[in-house]
PDB file of C-alpha atoms in Angstrom:
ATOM      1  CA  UNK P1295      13.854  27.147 134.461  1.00 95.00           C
ATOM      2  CA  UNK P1296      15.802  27.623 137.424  1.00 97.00           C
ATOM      3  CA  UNK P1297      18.818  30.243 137.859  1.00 98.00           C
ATOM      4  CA  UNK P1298      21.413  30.024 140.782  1.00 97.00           C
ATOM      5  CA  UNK P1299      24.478  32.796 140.790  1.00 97.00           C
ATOM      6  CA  UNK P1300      27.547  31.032 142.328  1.00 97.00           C
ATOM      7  CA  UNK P1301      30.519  32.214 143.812  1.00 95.00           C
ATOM      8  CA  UNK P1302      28.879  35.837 144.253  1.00 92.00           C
ATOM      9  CA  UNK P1303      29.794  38.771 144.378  1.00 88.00           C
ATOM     10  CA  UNK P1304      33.087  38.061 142.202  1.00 88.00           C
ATOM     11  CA  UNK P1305      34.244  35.127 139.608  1.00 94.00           C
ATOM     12  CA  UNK P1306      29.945  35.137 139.645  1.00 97.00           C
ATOM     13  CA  UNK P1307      28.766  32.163 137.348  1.00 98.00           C
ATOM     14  CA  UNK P1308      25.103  31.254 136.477  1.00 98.00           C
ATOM     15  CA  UNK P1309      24.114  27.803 137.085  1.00 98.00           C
ATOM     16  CA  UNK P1310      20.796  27.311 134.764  1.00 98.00           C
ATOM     17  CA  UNK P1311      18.949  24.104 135.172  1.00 98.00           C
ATOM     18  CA  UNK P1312      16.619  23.703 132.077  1.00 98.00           C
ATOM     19  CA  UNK P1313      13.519  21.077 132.412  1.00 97.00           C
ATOM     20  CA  UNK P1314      12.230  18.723 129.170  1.00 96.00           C
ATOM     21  CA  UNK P1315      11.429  21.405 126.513  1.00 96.00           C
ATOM     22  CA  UNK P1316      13.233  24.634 128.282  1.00 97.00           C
ATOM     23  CA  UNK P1317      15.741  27.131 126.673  1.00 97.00           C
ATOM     24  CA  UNK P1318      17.977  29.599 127.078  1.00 97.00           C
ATOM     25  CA  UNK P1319      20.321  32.043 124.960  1.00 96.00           C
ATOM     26  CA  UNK P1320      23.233  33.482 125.692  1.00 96.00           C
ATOM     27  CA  UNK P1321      26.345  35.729 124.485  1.00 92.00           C
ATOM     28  CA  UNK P1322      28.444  33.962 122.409  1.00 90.00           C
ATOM     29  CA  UNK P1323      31.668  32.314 124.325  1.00 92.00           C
ATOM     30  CA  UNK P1324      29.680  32.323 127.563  1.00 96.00           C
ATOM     31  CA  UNK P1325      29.523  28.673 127.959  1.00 97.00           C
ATOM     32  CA  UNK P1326      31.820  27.165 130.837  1.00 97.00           C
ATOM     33  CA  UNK P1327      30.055  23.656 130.580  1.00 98.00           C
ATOM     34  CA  UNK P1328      26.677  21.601 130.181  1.00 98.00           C
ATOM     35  CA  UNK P1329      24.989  18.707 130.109  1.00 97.00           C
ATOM     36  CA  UNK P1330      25.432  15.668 127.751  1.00 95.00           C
ATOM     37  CA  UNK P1331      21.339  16.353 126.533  1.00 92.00           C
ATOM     38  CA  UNK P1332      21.616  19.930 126.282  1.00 97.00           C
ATOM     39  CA  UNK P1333      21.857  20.791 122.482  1.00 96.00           C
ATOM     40  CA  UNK P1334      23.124  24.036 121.331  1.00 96.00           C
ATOM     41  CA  UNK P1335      22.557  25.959 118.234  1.00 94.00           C
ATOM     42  CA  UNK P1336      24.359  29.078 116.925  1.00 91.00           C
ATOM     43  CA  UNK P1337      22.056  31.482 115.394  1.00 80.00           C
ATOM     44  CA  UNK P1338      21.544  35.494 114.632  1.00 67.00           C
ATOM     45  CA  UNK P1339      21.732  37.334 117.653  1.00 60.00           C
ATOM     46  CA  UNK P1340      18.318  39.086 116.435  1.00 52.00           C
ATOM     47  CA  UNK P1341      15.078  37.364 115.872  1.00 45.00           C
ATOM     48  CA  UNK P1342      13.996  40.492 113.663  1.00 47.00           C
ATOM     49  CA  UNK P1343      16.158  39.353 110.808  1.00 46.00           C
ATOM     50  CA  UNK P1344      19.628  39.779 109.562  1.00 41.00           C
ATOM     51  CA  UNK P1345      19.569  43.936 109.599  1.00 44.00           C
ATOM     52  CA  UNK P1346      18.718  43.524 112.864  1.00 51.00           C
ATOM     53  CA  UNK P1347      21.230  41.457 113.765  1.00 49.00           C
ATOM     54  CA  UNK P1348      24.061  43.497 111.986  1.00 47.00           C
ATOM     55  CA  UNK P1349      22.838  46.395 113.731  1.00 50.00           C
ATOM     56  CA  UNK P1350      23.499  44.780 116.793  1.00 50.00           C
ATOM     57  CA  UNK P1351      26.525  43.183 115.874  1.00 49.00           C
ATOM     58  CA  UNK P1352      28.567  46.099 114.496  1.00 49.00           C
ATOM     59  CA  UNK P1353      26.801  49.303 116.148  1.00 49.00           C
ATOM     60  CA  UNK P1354      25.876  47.485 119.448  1.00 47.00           C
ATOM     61  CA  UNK P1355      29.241  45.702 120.151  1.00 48.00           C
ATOM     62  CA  UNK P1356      26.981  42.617 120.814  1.00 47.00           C
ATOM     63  CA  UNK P1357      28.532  39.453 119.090  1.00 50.00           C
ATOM     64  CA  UNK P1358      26.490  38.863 115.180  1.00 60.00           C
ATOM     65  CA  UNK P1359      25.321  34.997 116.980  1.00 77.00           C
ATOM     66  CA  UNK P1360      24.460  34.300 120.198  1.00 88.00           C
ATOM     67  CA  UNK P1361      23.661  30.372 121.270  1.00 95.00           C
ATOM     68  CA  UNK P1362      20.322  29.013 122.505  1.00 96.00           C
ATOM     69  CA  UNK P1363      20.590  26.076 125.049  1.00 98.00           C
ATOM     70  CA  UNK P1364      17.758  23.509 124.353  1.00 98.00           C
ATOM     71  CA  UNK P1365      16.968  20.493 126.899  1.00 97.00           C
ATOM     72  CA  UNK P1366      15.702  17.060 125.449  1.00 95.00           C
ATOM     73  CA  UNK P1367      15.689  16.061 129.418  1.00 95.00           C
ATOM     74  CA  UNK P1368      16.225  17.778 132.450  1.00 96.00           C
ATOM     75  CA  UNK P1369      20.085  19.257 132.417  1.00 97.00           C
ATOM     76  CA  UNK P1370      22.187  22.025 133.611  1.00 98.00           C
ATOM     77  CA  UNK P1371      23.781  25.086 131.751  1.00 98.00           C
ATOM     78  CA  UNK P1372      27.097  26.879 133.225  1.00 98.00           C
ATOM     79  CA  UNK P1373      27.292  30.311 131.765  1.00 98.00           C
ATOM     80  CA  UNK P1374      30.540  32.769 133.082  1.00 97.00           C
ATOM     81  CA  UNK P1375      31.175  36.284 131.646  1.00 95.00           C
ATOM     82  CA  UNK P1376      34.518  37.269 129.794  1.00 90.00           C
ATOM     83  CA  UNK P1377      35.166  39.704 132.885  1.00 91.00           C
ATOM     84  CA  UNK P1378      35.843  38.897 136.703  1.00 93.00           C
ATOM     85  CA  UNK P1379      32.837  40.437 138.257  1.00 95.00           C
ATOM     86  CA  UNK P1380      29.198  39.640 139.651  1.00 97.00           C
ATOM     87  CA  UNK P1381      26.329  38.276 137.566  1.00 98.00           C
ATOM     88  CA  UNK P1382      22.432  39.686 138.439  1.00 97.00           C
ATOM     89  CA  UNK P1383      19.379  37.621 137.467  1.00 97.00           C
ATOM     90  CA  UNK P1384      16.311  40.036 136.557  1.00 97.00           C
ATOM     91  CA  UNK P1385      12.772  38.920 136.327  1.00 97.00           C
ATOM     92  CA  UNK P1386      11.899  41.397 133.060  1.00 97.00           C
ATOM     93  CA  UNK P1387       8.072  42.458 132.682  1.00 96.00           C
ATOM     94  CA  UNK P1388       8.729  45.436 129.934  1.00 96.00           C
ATOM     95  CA  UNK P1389      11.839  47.064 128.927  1.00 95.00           C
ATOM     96  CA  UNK P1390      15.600  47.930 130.458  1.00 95.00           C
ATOM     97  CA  UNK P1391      18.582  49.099 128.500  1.00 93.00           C
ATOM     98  CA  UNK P1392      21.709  46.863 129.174  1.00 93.00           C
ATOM     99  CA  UNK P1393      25.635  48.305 128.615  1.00 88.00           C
ATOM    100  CA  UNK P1394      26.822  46.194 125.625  1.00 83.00           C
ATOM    101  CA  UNK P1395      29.147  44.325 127.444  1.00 87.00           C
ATOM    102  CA  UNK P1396      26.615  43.391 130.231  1.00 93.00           C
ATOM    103  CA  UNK P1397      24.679  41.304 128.608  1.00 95.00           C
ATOM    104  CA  UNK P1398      25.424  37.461 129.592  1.00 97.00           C
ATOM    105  CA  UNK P1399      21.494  35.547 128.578  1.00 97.00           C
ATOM    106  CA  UNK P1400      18.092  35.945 128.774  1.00 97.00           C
ATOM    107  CA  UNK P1401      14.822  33.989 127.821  1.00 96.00           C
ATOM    108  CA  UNK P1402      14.440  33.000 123.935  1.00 94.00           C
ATOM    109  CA  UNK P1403      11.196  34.977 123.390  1.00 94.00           C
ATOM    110  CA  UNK P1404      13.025  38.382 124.933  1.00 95.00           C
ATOM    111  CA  UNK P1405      13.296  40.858 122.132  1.00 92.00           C
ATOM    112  CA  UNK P1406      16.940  42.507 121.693  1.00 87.00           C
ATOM    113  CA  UNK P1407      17.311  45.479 119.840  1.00 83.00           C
ATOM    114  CA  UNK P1408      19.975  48.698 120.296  1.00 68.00           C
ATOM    115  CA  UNK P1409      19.720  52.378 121.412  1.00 64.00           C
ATOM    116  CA  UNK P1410      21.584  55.164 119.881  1.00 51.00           C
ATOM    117  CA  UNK P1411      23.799  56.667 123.133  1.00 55.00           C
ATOM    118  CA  UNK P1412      24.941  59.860 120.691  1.00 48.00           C
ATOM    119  CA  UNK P1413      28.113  61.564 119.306  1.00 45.00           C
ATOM    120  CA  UNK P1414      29.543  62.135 122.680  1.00 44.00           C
ATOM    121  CA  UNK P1415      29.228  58.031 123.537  1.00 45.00           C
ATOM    122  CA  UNK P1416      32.122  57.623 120.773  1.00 43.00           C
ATOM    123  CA  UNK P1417      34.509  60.340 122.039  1.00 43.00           C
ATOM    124  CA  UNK P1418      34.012  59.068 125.628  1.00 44.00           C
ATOM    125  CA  UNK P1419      35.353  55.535 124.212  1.00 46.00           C
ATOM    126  CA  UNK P1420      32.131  53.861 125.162  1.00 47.00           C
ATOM    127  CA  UNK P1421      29.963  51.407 122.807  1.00 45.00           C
ATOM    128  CA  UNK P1422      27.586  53.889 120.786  1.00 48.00           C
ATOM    129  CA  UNK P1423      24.230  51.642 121.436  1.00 69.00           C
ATOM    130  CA  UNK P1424      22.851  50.326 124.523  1.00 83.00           C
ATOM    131  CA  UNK P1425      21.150  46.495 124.426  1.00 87.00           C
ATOM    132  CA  UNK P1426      16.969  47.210 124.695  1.00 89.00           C
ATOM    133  CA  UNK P1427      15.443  44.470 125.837  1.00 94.00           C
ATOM    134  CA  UNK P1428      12.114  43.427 125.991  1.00 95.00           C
ATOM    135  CA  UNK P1429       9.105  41.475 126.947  1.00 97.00           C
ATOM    136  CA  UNK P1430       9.247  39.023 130.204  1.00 97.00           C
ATOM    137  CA  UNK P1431      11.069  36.179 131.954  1.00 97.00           C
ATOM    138  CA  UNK P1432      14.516  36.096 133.205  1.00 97.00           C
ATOM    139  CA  UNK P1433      17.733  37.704 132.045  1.00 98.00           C
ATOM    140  CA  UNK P1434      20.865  37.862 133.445  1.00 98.00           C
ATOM    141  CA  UNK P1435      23.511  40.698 133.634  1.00 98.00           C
ATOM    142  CA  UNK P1436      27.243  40.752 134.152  1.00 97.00           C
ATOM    143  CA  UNK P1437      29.762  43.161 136.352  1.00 96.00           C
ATOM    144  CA  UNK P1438      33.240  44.183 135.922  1.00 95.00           C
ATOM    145  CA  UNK P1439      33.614  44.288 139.042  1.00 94.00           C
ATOM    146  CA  UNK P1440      30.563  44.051 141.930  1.00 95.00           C
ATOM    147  CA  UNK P1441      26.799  45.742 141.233  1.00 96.00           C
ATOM    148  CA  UNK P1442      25.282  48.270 142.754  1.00 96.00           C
ATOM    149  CA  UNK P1443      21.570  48.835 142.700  1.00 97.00           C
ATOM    150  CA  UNK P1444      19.847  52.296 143.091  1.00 97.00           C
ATOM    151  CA  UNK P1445      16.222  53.420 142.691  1.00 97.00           C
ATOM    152  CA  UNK P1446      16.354  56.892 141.280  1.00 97.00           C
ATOM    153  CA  UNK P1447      13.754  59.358 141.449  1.00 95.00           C
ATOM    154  CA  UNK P1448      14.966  62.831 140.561  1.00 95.00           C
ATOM    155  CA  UNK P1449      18.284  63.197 138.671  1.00 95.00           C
ATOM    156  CA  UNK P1450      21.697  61.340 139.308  1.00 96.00           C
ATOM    157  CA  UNK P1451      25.251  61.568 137.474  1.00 94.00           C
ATOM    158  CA  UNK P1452      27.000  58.267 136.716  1.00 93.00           C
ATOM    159  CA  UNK P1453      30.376  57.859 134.777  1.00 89.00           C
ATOM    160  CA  UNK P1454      29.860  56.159 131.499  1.00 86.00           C
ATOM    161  CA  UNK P1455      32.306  53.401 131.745  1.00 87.00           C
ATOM    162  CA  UNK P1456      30.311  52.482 135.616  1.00 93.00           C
ATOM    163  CA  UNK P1457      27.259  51.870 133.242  1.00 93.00           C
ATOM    164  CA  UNK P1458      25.500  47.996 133.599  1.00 95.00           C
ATOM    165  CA  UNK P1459      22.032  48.936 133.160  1.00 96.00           C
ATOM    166  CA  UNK P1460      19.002  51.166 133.939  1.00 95.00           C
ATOM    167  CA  UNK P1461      15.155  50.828 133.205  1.00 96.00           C
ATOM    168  CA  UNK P1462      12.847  52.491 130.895  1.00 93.00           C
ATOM    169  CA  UNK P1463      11.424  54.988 133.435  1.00 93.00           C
ATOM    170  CA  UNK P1464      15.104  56.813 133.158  1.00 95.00           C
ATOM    171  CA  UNK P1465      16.715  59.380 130.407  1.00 91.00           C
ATOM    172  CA  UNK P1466      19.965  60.181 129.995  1.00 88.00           C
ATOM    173  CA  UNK P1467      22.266  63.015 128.774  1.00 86.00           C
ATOM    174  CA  UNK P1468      25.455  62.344 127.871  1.00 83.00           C
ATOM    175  CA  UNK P1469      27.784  65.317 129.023  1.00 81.00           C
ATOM    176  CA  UNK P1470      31.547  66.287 130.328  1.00 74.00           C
ATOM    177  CA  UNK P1471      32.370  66.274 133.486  1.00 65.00           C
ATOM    178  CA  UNK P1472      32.936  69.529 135.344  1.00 56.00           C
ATOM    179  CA  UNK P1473      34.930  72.131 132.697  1.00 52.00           C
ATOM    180  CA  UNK P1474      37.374  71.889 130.329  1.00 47.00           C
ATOM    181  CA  UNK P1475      40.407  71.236 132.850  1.00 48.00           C
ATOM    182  CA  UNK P1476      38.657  68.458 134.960  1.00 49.00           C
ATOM    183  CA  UNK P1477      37.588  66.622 131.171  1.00 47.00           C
ATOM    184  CA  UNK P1478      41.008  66.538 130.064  1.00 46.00           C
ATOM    185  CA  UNK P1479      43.589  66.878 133.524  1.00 47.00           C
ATOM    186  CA  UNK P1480      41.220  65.832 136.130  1.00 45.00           C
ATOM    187  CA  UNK P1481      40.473  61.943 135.133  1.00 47.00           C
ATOM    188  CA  UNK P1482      37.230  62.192 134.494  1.00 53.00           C
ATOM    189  CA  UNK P1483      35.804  62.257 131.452  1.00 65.00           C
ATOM    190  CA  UNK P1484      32.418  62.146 130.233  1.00 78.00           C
ATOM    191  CA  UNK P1485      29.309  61.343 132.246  1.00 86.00           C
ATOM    192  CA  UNK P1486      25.370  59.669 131.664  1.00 89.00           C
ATOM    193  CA  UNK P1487      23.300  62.476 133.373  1.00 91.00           C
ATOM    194  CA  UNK P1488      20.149  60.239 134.111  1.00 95.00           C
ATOM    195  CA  UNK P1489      16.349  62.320 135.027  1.00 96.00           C
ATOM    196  CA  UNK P1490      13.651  60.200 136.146  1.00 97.00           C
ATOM    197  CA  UNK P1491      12.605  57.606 138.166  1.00 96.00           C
ATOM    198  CA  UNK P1492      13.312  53.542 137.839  1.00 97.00           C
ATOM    199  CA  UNK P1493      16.600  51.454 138.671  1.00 97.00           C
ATOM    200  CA  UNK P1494      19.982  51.991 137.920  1.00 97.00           C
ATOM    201  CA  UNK P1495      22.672  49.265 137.807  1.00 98.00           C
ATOM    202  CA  UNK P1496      26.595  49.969 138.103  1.00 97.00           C
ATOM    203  CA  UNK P1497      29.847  48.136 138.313  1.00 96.00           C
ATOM    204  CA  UNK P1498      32.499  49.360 140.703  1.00 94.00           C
ATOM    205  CA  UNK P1499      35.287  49.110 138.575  1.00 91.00           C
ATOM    206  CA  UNK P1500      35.537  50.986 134.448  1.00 86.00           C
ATOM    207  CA  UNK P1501      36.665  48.649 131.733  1.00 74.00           C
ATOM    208  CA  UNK P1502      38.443  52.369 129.716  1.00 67.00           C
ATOM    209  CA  UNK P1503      40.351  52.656 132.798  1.00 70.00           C
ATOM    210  CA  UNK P1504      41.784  49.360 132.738  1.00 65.00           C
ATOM    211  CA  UNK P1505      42.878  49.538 129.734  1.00 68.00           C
ATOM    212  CA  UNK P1506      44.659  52.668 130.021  1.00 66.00           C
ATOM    213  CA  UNK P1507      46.052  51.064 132.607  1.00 62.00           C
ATOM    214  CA  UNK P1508      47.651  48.560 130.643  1.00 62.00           C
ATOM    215  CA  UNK P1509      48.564  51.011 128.053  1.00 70.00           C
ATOM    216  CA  UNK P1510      50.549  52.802 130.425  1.00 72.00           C
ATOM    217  CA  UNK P1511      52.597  49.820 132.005  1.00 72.00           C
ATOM    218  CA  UNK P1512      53.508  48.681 128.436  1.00 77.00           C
ATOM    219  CA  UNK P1513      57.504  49.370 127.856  1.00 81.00           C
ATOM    220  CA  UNK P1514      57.819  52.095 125.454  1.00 77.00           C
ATOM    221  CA  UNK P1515      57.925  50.879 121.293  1.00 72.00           C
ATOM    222  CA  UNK P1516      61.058  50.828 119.739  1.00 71.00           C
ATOM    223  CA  UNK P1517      61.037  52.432 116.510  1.00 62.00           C
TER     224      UNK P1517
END
């Protein structure tokens, strides 16, 4: 298998050439266009069985069925995310956590499952679960907006909705931001407090804000 990211760092889309034999799966609706040999099949997003996958599905944001790209013969995959951003291919040898939305396709025999982020990941209007991936081989991650990489060692405070992903080595508190009057006048509201040391992705723009965004250009309802 062989993964190229085009038209980096924004608009990113993942070119995947498969050889005789090779798959791939992938979040549902991901597929911009592939082969004439490629097959597809739609199955459970969770290998673990169907309470898996429904724990995924409705606790972990994740789509219920994902699609796994199959080549008869040599043949190319195009995979895009929903939002205008990046895309990051990741050679996985053990575990990372992956922000819901993040998650564009990985290697078949990559175990998904979900974290629990806590009661304060609801009121901060962020998915409640993180995507836990595991085992080796490649998976790719999506941006909204462009990625930033950092190697923490020590302790490092992050905005929730700037969340792509971060390895195993790191824990995380979820926690406002400053006191009362910065969490609710200030713009900020809750933040991932992460201790440890491993890698930490973000995206450079917040998917909450946009929408509030929008929200706030909308012309006001007529009752």
């Amino acid at each position: 298998m062989n993964i190229q990211v085009l038209y980096k760092p924004s608009y990113s889309v993942a070119k995947v050439n498969l050889s005789s034999g090779e798959s791939i799966k992938a979040e549902a609706g991901a597929l911009m266009s592939m082969s004439s040999h490629i097959q597809m099949q739609t199955s459970k997003a969770q290998a673990g069985g169907i309470f898996k996958s429904l724990k995924a599905a409705f606790l972990g944001g994740e789509s219920f069925w994902m699609n796994t790209f199959s080549a008869s013969q040599s043949g190319e995959v195009l995979l895009a995310p929903t939002l205008p951003g990046d895309i990051e291919k990741l050679e996985l040898n053990g575990t990372i956590f992956i922000q819901s939305s993040s998650f564009l396709a990985a290697k078949p025999e990559i175990d998904i499952d979900t974290k629990f982020q806590g009661l304060k990941g609801f009121f901060s209007g962020e998915s409640l679960f993180f995507l836990k991936l595991s085992g080796s081989g490649p998976v790719l991650i999506s941006s909204y907006g462009g990625i930033e990489v950092l190697d923490v060692e020590g302790e490092f405070i992050v905005d929730t909705g700037h969340i792509v992903a971060f390895e195993e080595g790191l824990q995380y508190e979820i926690t406002k931001f400053g006191g009362w009057k910065s969490f609710f006048l200030g713009g900020e509201g809750l933040v991932a407090r992460f201790k440890g040391r491993g890698r930490l992705w973000l995206q450079s723009r917040n998917v909450p804000t946009l929408g509030a965004w929008f929200r706030s250009e909308l012309p006001p309802r007529k009752e």
